[in-house]
Amino acid sequence: MMRTRTKKGGGKQKIILPPDLPPDIADDEIEVSDEDLEFVHHNKDYAGFVSRLDTQSITKHVTRVADVKEDALEAIYERRLKKKQLQKEQEVDKLEVDRVDALPVKTLDGTLVYRTVPKASKQSESNLNEEEEKEDDKEGTGVFKLTKAEKRAKLKKGRKEAKKQGKEVVVAPEVEQTPQAAALAEVKEDLTAEEAFENKKRKIAELGTALLSDPESNIKSLNEFLLLCKDDNHPIVKLGLLSLLAIFKDIIPGYRIRLPTEKELQMKVSKDVKKMRFYESTLLSSYKAYLQKLSALVNVPSFQHVAIRCLCSLLDAAPHFNFRESLLGVVVRNISSQDDVVRRLCSSAIKSLFTNEGKHGGELTGEAVRLIADHVKAYNCQLHPDTIEVFLSLSFYEDLGRSHKEDPKNRVKPKRGRKRKNFDDASQLPENDKKRSKRETMSKIREEVEADYKSVAYTPDITERRRMQTETLSAVFATYFRILKHTVATVASSEANAGGSHPLLAPCLRGLGKFSHLIDLDFMSDLISHLRRLAYGCDSSEKASGKSLTVSERLQCCIVAFKVMKSNLDALNVDLQDFFIQLYNIILEYRPGRDQGEVLAEALKIMLCEDRQHDMQKAAAFVKRLATFSLCFGSAEAMAALVTLKHLLQKNVKCRNLLENDAGGGSVSGSIAKYHPYASDPNLSGALASVLWELNLLVKHYHPAVSTMATGISNMNVTHDQFFFSNVSPIQAFNDLSRELESLTPPTDSSKSTGKKKGSGSFKSAGVQSSIDTTPVDEDMLKNKLSEHFTLLRDIKENQRLMSELDHTKHSLKLYEEYKQQKGKAKSTKSKKINAKLT
């Protein structure tokens, strides 16, 4: 009970408790600022009440309870202790809320107080007690009152009902779904997947449109694009990659981005510069992440084609931009891929890089050539021919820098008549010093500007271009010579005779033939010796034809040797007799379906038609060998051989004696009186002692162009010199006749028109007039044969379809029988179990 004090007047006075003490603060921690002191000094009048305070009453109120005797203080202190204990018990009964879920409350003394929640068990008990109290109150006011036993029974019933409801809630999900519900769920999943796919496509379109319309404001959308490229849906990933390709091709600037240094970042710049730096840094980081994603997807089969297409397109569109070295490395590594699409894309990208050097100034050309050379070296020359086929797209300039060397000669010389005036004038000296200093500063500024321009410009100066061209050329020829040495080593070994492959030899020889005029003279002798060994097929000392190289490859070796000799005719003195011997023997080893006729025609043109005057014995041997060759093969090869034969007879008058029909052979037999057709050396064959009896058979050739050419050769005049030569080369003759249809096929109107055009365009200059006999075709017989053929094909397909249906029905019947057997077994086992239970 709270004690009260009675006054004289009879009224009661309540006990007033003192306020809580403020927190104890040490005197050292109290800081008084100068402003506070100044304020107190200026406002002393307002602070006068402090001096009139009753300190004794204040201390009494603080230390003791006001207006209470000492005997009553103990009871007040006991009540305070009981309240504190009750508060502690309540705090123990409560649970502290997680500090993440609830914000604390900060008191005046600086402590944080977190919210608390009562425990569940005590809360339930307290709720039950409250309910009991409420019921008691109701019962006290109502008609009747429940006993304690009835209250307990009522509580038990409520608990049991709660348990039953919980069990029903748990058992409800275990109900099996019907097939209709499962089908509906699958349909809903499909619909949601389609909607998500359409939403992602719409998002890609919106982001791409925004980026293309205003790249600087929407540059952050590139990160969203990169997130879409990591989606689980493969079509979305492909759409994202291709969309990013189109965006980067459009927004990539025409210069390389250089990120600012630390010093530059510390400098104060304008808002526009900050915006441009943010745009460039974001673009560069997104481009780097995009390239890393593409490089990773190259090894994934489902994304390989898309990734390679994007990489090649970026290399073709922006070869000047950042990270071009890594981009080029990925393309070069896949240039020899087994996939035709990947290989074709990479080779076309490298070719466009070589032909469009203006985009990158030629720097990337040398880098690509060095990477390809290292790639060939790493794989020991066992790569696809397209790997070095791209070298044929290179272009080198021989006259680079000549105009630059002539510039010093064209300088404007100062006039000798002009002399310095007023030399003795003292006022002229300081002006000359000023001009000199000004000239020096201007020259320094000009040099700095030129250096900056060279660092930014795509096209380097002439000396730099000459240096890059020299490095590129040396890398190309190093690759070609490595392939030649590898081929020679494998041909000479026993493994090559067992079937070694040389996939890079053919493009290597074509490249050497194209760039033969750029080869250094120091390497000519070694090159010719290697080509000679390859033309023989093995070591030149053995003089035996190897079986590892094909006829076309050996012919290309001879062609390259002659091209090198012609391009360096003044500085090179090499005997090419061995190559003539090889050509003489290779002619009879040629097979139309296996070897390339274009290579043979090119060899005949370069070695026999364009060469200087031949020896009479050698020319006669080739004439006789070509006539024999024309009898054995098709019309295109025969026409190329006859064109070469006619050219040789026109250049060598004495060889026309082979056209005579004497009983003992030609009138000029030379040192060898008898013809040896199996001789390997044309100088030892004795062809002048023979006769060109093959022309009589070629006149009756099935192809009219070949027969007319043979007739023209056999009618050549022996005595008089004929200075007119044929304008048709063996290559042109071979190509013209290889495109035409064989004369055995029935001609049509279109074939007549094409035959007239080709005859007028290709053989008029040689005096050839083709006359083709057209025979009518029985169209009814042709229709009957075609109808029989297609009915047979239709019957075969119908038979295959019926057989497949029969197999399907047999398989289904078999499965049905197995199902019946399993069902019968299941019934028998069930019946046995039931009988066992009954017994």
Coordinates of C-alpha atoms in Angstrom, one line a residue, residues 543-826:
K543 CA 67.2 -40.9 -110.2
A544 CA 64.1 -42.9 -109.6
S545 CA 60.6 -41.7 -109.5
G546 CA 59.0 -41.9 -106.0
K547 CA 55.4 -42.9 -105.3
S548 CA 54.7 -40.6 -102.4
L549 CA 54.1 -37.4 -104.5
T550 CA 51.4 -37.2 -107.0
V551 CA 51.9 -36.3 -110.7
S552 CA 50.3 -32.9 -110.2
E553 CA 52.6 -32.1 -107.3
R554 CA 55.7 -33.1 -109.3
L555 CA 54.5 -31.0 -112.2
Q556 CA 54.1 -28.0 -109.9
C557 CA 57.7 -28.4 -108.7
C558 CA 58.8 -28.1 -112.3
I559 CA 56.6 -25.1 -112.9
V560 CA 57.9 -23.3 -109.8
A561 CA 61.5 -24.0 -110.8
F562 CA 60.9 -22.4 -114.2
K563 CA 59.1 -19.4 -112.7
V564 CA 62.0 -18.7 -110.3
M565 CA 64.5 -19.0 -113.2
K566 CA 62.5 -16.6 -115.4
S567 CA 62.0 -14.0 -112.7
N568 CA 65.8 -14.0 -111.9
L569 CA 67.1 -14.6 -115.4
D570 CA 69.9 -12.0 -115.2
A571 CA 71.3 -13.1 -111.9
L572 CA 70.7 -16.9 -112.0
N573 CA 72.6 -19.5 -114.1
V574 CA 71.0 -22.9 -113.4
D575 CA 70.8 -25.9 -115.6
L576 CA 67.1 -27.0 -115.8
Q577 CA 67.8 -30.2 -117.9
D578 CA 66.6 -32.4 -115.0
F579 CA 63.2 -30.8 -115.0
F580 CA 62.8 -31.4 -118.8
I581 CA 63.6 -35.1 -118.1
Q582 CA 61.0 -35.2 -115.4
L583 CA 58.4 -33.6 -117.6
Y584 CA 59.2 -36.1 -120.4
N585 CA 58.6 -39.0 -118.1
I586 CA 55.6 -37.6 -116.2
I587 CA 53.6 -37.1 -119.4
L588 CA 53.0 -40.8 -119.7
E589 CA 52.2 -41.2 -115.9
Y590 CA 49.3 -38.8 -116.2
R591 CA 45.8 -40.1 -115.5
P592 CA 42.7 -37.9 -116.3
G593 CA 40.5 -38.8 -113.4
R594 CA 43.3 -38.8 -110.8
D595 CA 45.5 -35.9 -111.8
Q596 CA 44.8 -32.2 -112.6
G597 CA 44.7 -31.4 -116.3
E598 CA 45.2 -27.7 -115.6
V599 CA 48.5 -28.3 -114.0
L600 CA 49.7 -30.4 -117.0
A601 CA 48.6 -27.7 -119.4
E602 CA 50.4 -25.0 -117.4
A603 CA 53.6 -27.1 -117.4
L604 CA 53.4 -27.5 -121.2
K605 CA 52.9 -23.8 -121.6
I606 CA 55.7 -22.6 -119.3
M607 CA 58.3 -25.3 -120.1
L608 CA 57.8 -25.8 -123.8
C609 CA 55.9 -22.9 -125.3
E610 CA 57.4 -20.0 -123.4
D611 CA 60.9 -21.3 -123.2
R612 CA 63.8 -20.3 -125.3
Q613 CA 65.0 -22.2 -128.4
H614 CA 65.2 -25.9 -127.6
D615 CA 67.7 -28.5 -128.7
M616 CA 66.6 -30.3 -131.9
Q617 CA 66.8 -33.8 -130.4
K618 CA 64.9 -32.7 -127.3
A619 CA 62.2 -30.8 -129.2
A620 CA 61.7 -33.9 -131.5
A621 CA 61.4 -36.1 -128.5
F622 CA 58.7 -34.0 -126.9
V623 CA 56.8 -33.8 -130.3
K624 CA 56.8 -37.5 -130.5
R625 CA 55.8 -38.0 -126.9
L626 CA 52.9 -35.5 -127.1
A627 CA 51.6 -37.1 -130.3
T628 CA 51.6 -40.5 -128.4
F629 CA 49.9 -38.8 -125.4
S630 CA 47.1 -37.4 -127.6
L631 CA 46.1 -40.9 -128.7
C632 CA 45.6 -42.2 -125.1
F633 CA 43.5 -39.6 -123.3
G634 CA 40.4 -37.4 -123.7
S635 CA 39.7 -34.5 -126.0
A636 CA 40.8 -31.7 -123.6
E637 CA 44.2 -33.2 -122.8
A638 CA 44.7 -34.2 -126.5
M639 CA 43.9 -30.6 -127.6
A640 CA 46.4 -29.1 -125.1
A641 CA 49.1 -31.5 -126.3
L642 CA 48.4 -30.8 -130.0
V643 CA 48.6 -27.0 -129.4
T644 CA 52.0 -27.5 -127.8
L645 CA 53.1 -29.9 -130.6
K646 CA 52.2 -27.3 -133.2
H647 CA 54.0 -24.6 -131.4
L648 CA 57.2 -26.8 -131.2
L649 CA 57.0 -27.6 -134.9
Q650 CA 56.6 -23.9 -135.8
K651 CA 59.6 -22.9 -133.7
N652 CA 61.9 -25.8 -134.8
V653 CA 61.8 -26.2 -138.6
K654 CA 64.0 -29.3 -138.7
C655 CA 61.6 -31.2 -136.6
R656 CA 59.0 -30.9 -139.4
N657 CA 60.9 -33.8 -141.0
L658 CA 58.9 -36.0 -138.7
L659 CA 55.9 -35.3 -141.0
E660 CA 57.5 -37.1 -143.9
N661 CA 56.4 -40.6 -144.6
D662 CA 59.7 -42.2 -145.7
A663 CA 60.0 -45.9 -145.2
G664 CA 63.2 -45.5 -143.1
G665 CA 61.9 -42.7 -140.9
G666 CA 62.7 -39.0 -141.0
S667 CA 65.3 -37.5 -143.3
V668 CA 67.3 -36.1 -140.4
S669 CA 68.2 -38.9 -137.9
G670 CA 70.9 -37.1 -136.0
S671 CA 73.5 -38.9 -133.9
I672 CA 71.1 -41.7 -132.9
A673 CA 69.9 -43.7 -135.9
K674 CA 67.1 -45.6 -134.1
Y675 CA 64.1 -44.4 -132.1
H676 CA 64.0 -45.6 -128.5
P677 CA 60.5 -44.9 -127.2
Y678 CA 61.3 -46.2 -123.6
A679 CA 64.3 -43.9 -123.1
S680 CA 64.0 -41.7 -120.0
D681 CA 66.2 -38.9 -121.4
P682 CA 64.7 -37.0 -124.4
N683 CA 68.2 -36.3 -125.8
L684 CA 68.8 -40.0 -126.0
S685 CA 65.5 -41.1 -127.5
G686 CA 66.4 -40.6 -131.2
A687 CA 63.0 -39.2 -132.1
L688 CA 64.3 -37.6 -135.3
A689 CA 64.5 -41.1 -136.7
S690 CA 60.8 -41.7 -136.3
V691 CA 57.6 -40.5 -138.1
L692 CA 54.5 -38.9 -136.7
W693 CA 52.1 -41.6 -137.7
E694 CA 49.8 -40.7 -134.8
L695 CA 48.5 -37.7 -136.8
N696 CA 46.8 -40.1 -139.2
L697 CA 44.8 -41.6 -136.4
L698 CA 44.1 -38.2 -134.8
V699 CA 42.6 -37.0 -138.0
K700 CA 39.8 -39.5 -137.4
H701 CA 39.3 -38.4 -133.8
Y702 CA 35.7 -38.4 -132.5
H703 CA 36.0 -34.7 -131.5
P704 CA 35.9 -32.4 -134.5
A705 CA 38.2 -29.8 -132.9
V706 CA 40.9 -32.4 -132.3
S707 CA 40.6 -33.9 -135.8
T708 CA 40.8 -30.5 -137.5
M709 CA 43.9 -29.6 -135.4
A710 CA 45.6 -32.8 -136.4
T711 CA 44.7 -32.2 -140.0
G712 CA 46.2 -28.7 -139.8
I713 CA 49.5 -30.0 -138.3
S714 CA 49.9 -32.8 -140.9
N715 CA 49.5 -30.2 -143.7
M716 CA 52.2 -27.9 -142.5
N717 CA 54.8 -26.9 -145.1
V718 CA 58.2 -28.6 -144.5
T719 CA 60.4 -26.4 -146.7
H720 CA 59.2 -22.9 -146.1
D721 CA 59.4 -21.1 -142.7
Q722 CA 56.1 -20.1 -141.2
F723 CA 56.3 -17.2 -138.9
F724 CA 52.7 -17.1 -137.7
F725 CA 52.1 -18.7 -134.4
S726 CA 49.0 -19.8 -132.7
N727 CA 47.4 -17.4 -130.2
V728 CA 45.8 -20.3 -128.3
S729 CA 47.8 -21.5 -125.3
P730 CA 47.5 -25.1 -124.0
I731 CA 45.7 -23.8 -120.9
Q732 CA 43.1 -22.0 -122.9
A733 CA 42.6 -25.0 -125.2
F734 CA 42.2 -27.4 -122.3
N735 CA 39.7 -25.1 -120.5
D736 CA 37.6 -24.6 -123.6
L737 CA 37.3 -28.2 -124.4
S738 CA 36.8 -29.4 -120.8
R739 CA 33.7 -27.1 -120.6
E740 CA 32.1 -28.5 -123.7
L741 CA 30.0 -31.7 -123.9
E742 CA 31.5 -34.8 -125.5
S743 CA 30.5 -35.2 -129.1
L744 CA 28.9 -38.6 -128.3
T745 CA 26.0 -36.9 -126.5
P746 CA 23.1 -35.8 -128.6
P747 CA 23.5 -32.1 -129.4
T748 CA 20.7 -29.5 -128.7
D749 CA 20.0 -26.0 -129.9
S750 CA 21.9 -24.6 -126.9
S751 CA 24.9 -26.7 -127.6
K752 CA 24.9 -25.5 -131.2
S753 CA 24.9 -21.9 -130.2
T754 CA 27.6 -22.4 -127.6
G755 CA 29.7 -24.5 -130.0
K756 CA 29.6 -21.6 -132.6
K757 CA 30.6 -19.1 -130.0
K758 CA 33.4 -21.1 -128.6
G759 CA 34.7 -22.1 -132.1
S760 CA 34.7 -18.5 -133.2
G761 CA 36.3 -17.3 -129.9
S762 CA 39.0 -19.9 -129.4
F763 CA 39.9 -21.7 -132.5
K764 CA 39.4 -19.1 -135.3
S765 CA 42.9 -17.9 -134.9
A766 CA 44.3 -21.4 -135.2
G767 CA 42.4 -21.9 -138.5
V768 CA 40.0 -24.4 -136.9
Q769 CA 36.4 -24.6 -138.3
S770 CA 34.4 -27.2 -136.4
S771 CA 31.6 -28.9 -138.3
I772 CA 29.4 -31.0 -136.0
D773 CA 26.9 -33.5 -137.6
T774 CA 23.6 -33.2 -135.8
T775 CA 21.5 -36.4 -135.8
P776 CA 17.8 -36.4 -134.8
V777 CA 16.8 -38.0 -131.5
D778 CA 13.8 -40.3 -131.2
E779 CA 11.8 -38.6 -128.5
D780 CA 9.3 -41.4 -128.1
M781 CA 12.0 -43.9 -127.3
L782 CA 13.6 -41.5 -124.8
K783 CA 10.2 -41.0 -123.1
N784 CA 9.6 -44.7 -122.8
K785 CA 13.0 -45.3 -121.3
L786 CA 12.6 -42.5 -118.8
S787 CA 9.1 -43.7 -117.8
E788 CA 10.4 -47.3 -117.3
H789 CA 13.2 -45.9 -115.2
F790 CA 11.1 -43.8 -112.9
T791 CA 8.4 -46.5 -112.5
L792 CA 11.1 -48.8 -111.3
L793 CA 12.3 -46.3 -108.8
R794 CA 8.8 -45.7 -107.6
D795 CA 8.2 -49.4 -107.2
I796 CA 11.4 -49.7 -105.1
K797 CA 10.4 -46.9 -102.8
E798 CA 6.9 -48.4 -102.4
N799 CA 8.4 -51.8 -101.5
Q800 CA 10.6 -50.2 -98.9
R801 CA 7.7 -48.4 -97.3
L802 CA 5.6 -51.6 -97.2
M803 CA 8.5 -53.5 -95.6
S804 CA 8.9 -50.9 -92.9
E805 CA 5.2 -51.0 -92.1
L806 CA 5.4 -54.8 -91.9
D807 CA 8.3 -54.6 -89.5
H808 CA 6.4 -52.1 -87.4
T809 CA 3.3 -54.3 -87.1
K810 CA 5.4 -57.3 -86.2
H811 CA 7.1 -55.4 -83.5
S812 CA 3.8 -54.1 -82.0
L813 CA 2.3 -57.7 -82.0
K814 CA 5.4 -59.0 -80.2
L815 CA 5.1 -56.3 -77.6
Y816 CA 1.4 -57.1 -77.1
E817 CA 2.1 -60.8 -76.6
E818 CA 4.8 -59.9 -74.0
Y819 CA 2.3 -57.6 -72.2
K820 CA -0.3 -60.5 -72.1
Q821 CA 2.2 -62.9 -70.6
Q822 CA 3.2 -60.4 -67.9
K823 CA -0.4 -59.7 -67.1
G824 CA -1.2 -63.4 -66.7
K825 CA 1.8 -63.9 -64.4
A826 CA 0.6 -61.0 -62.3

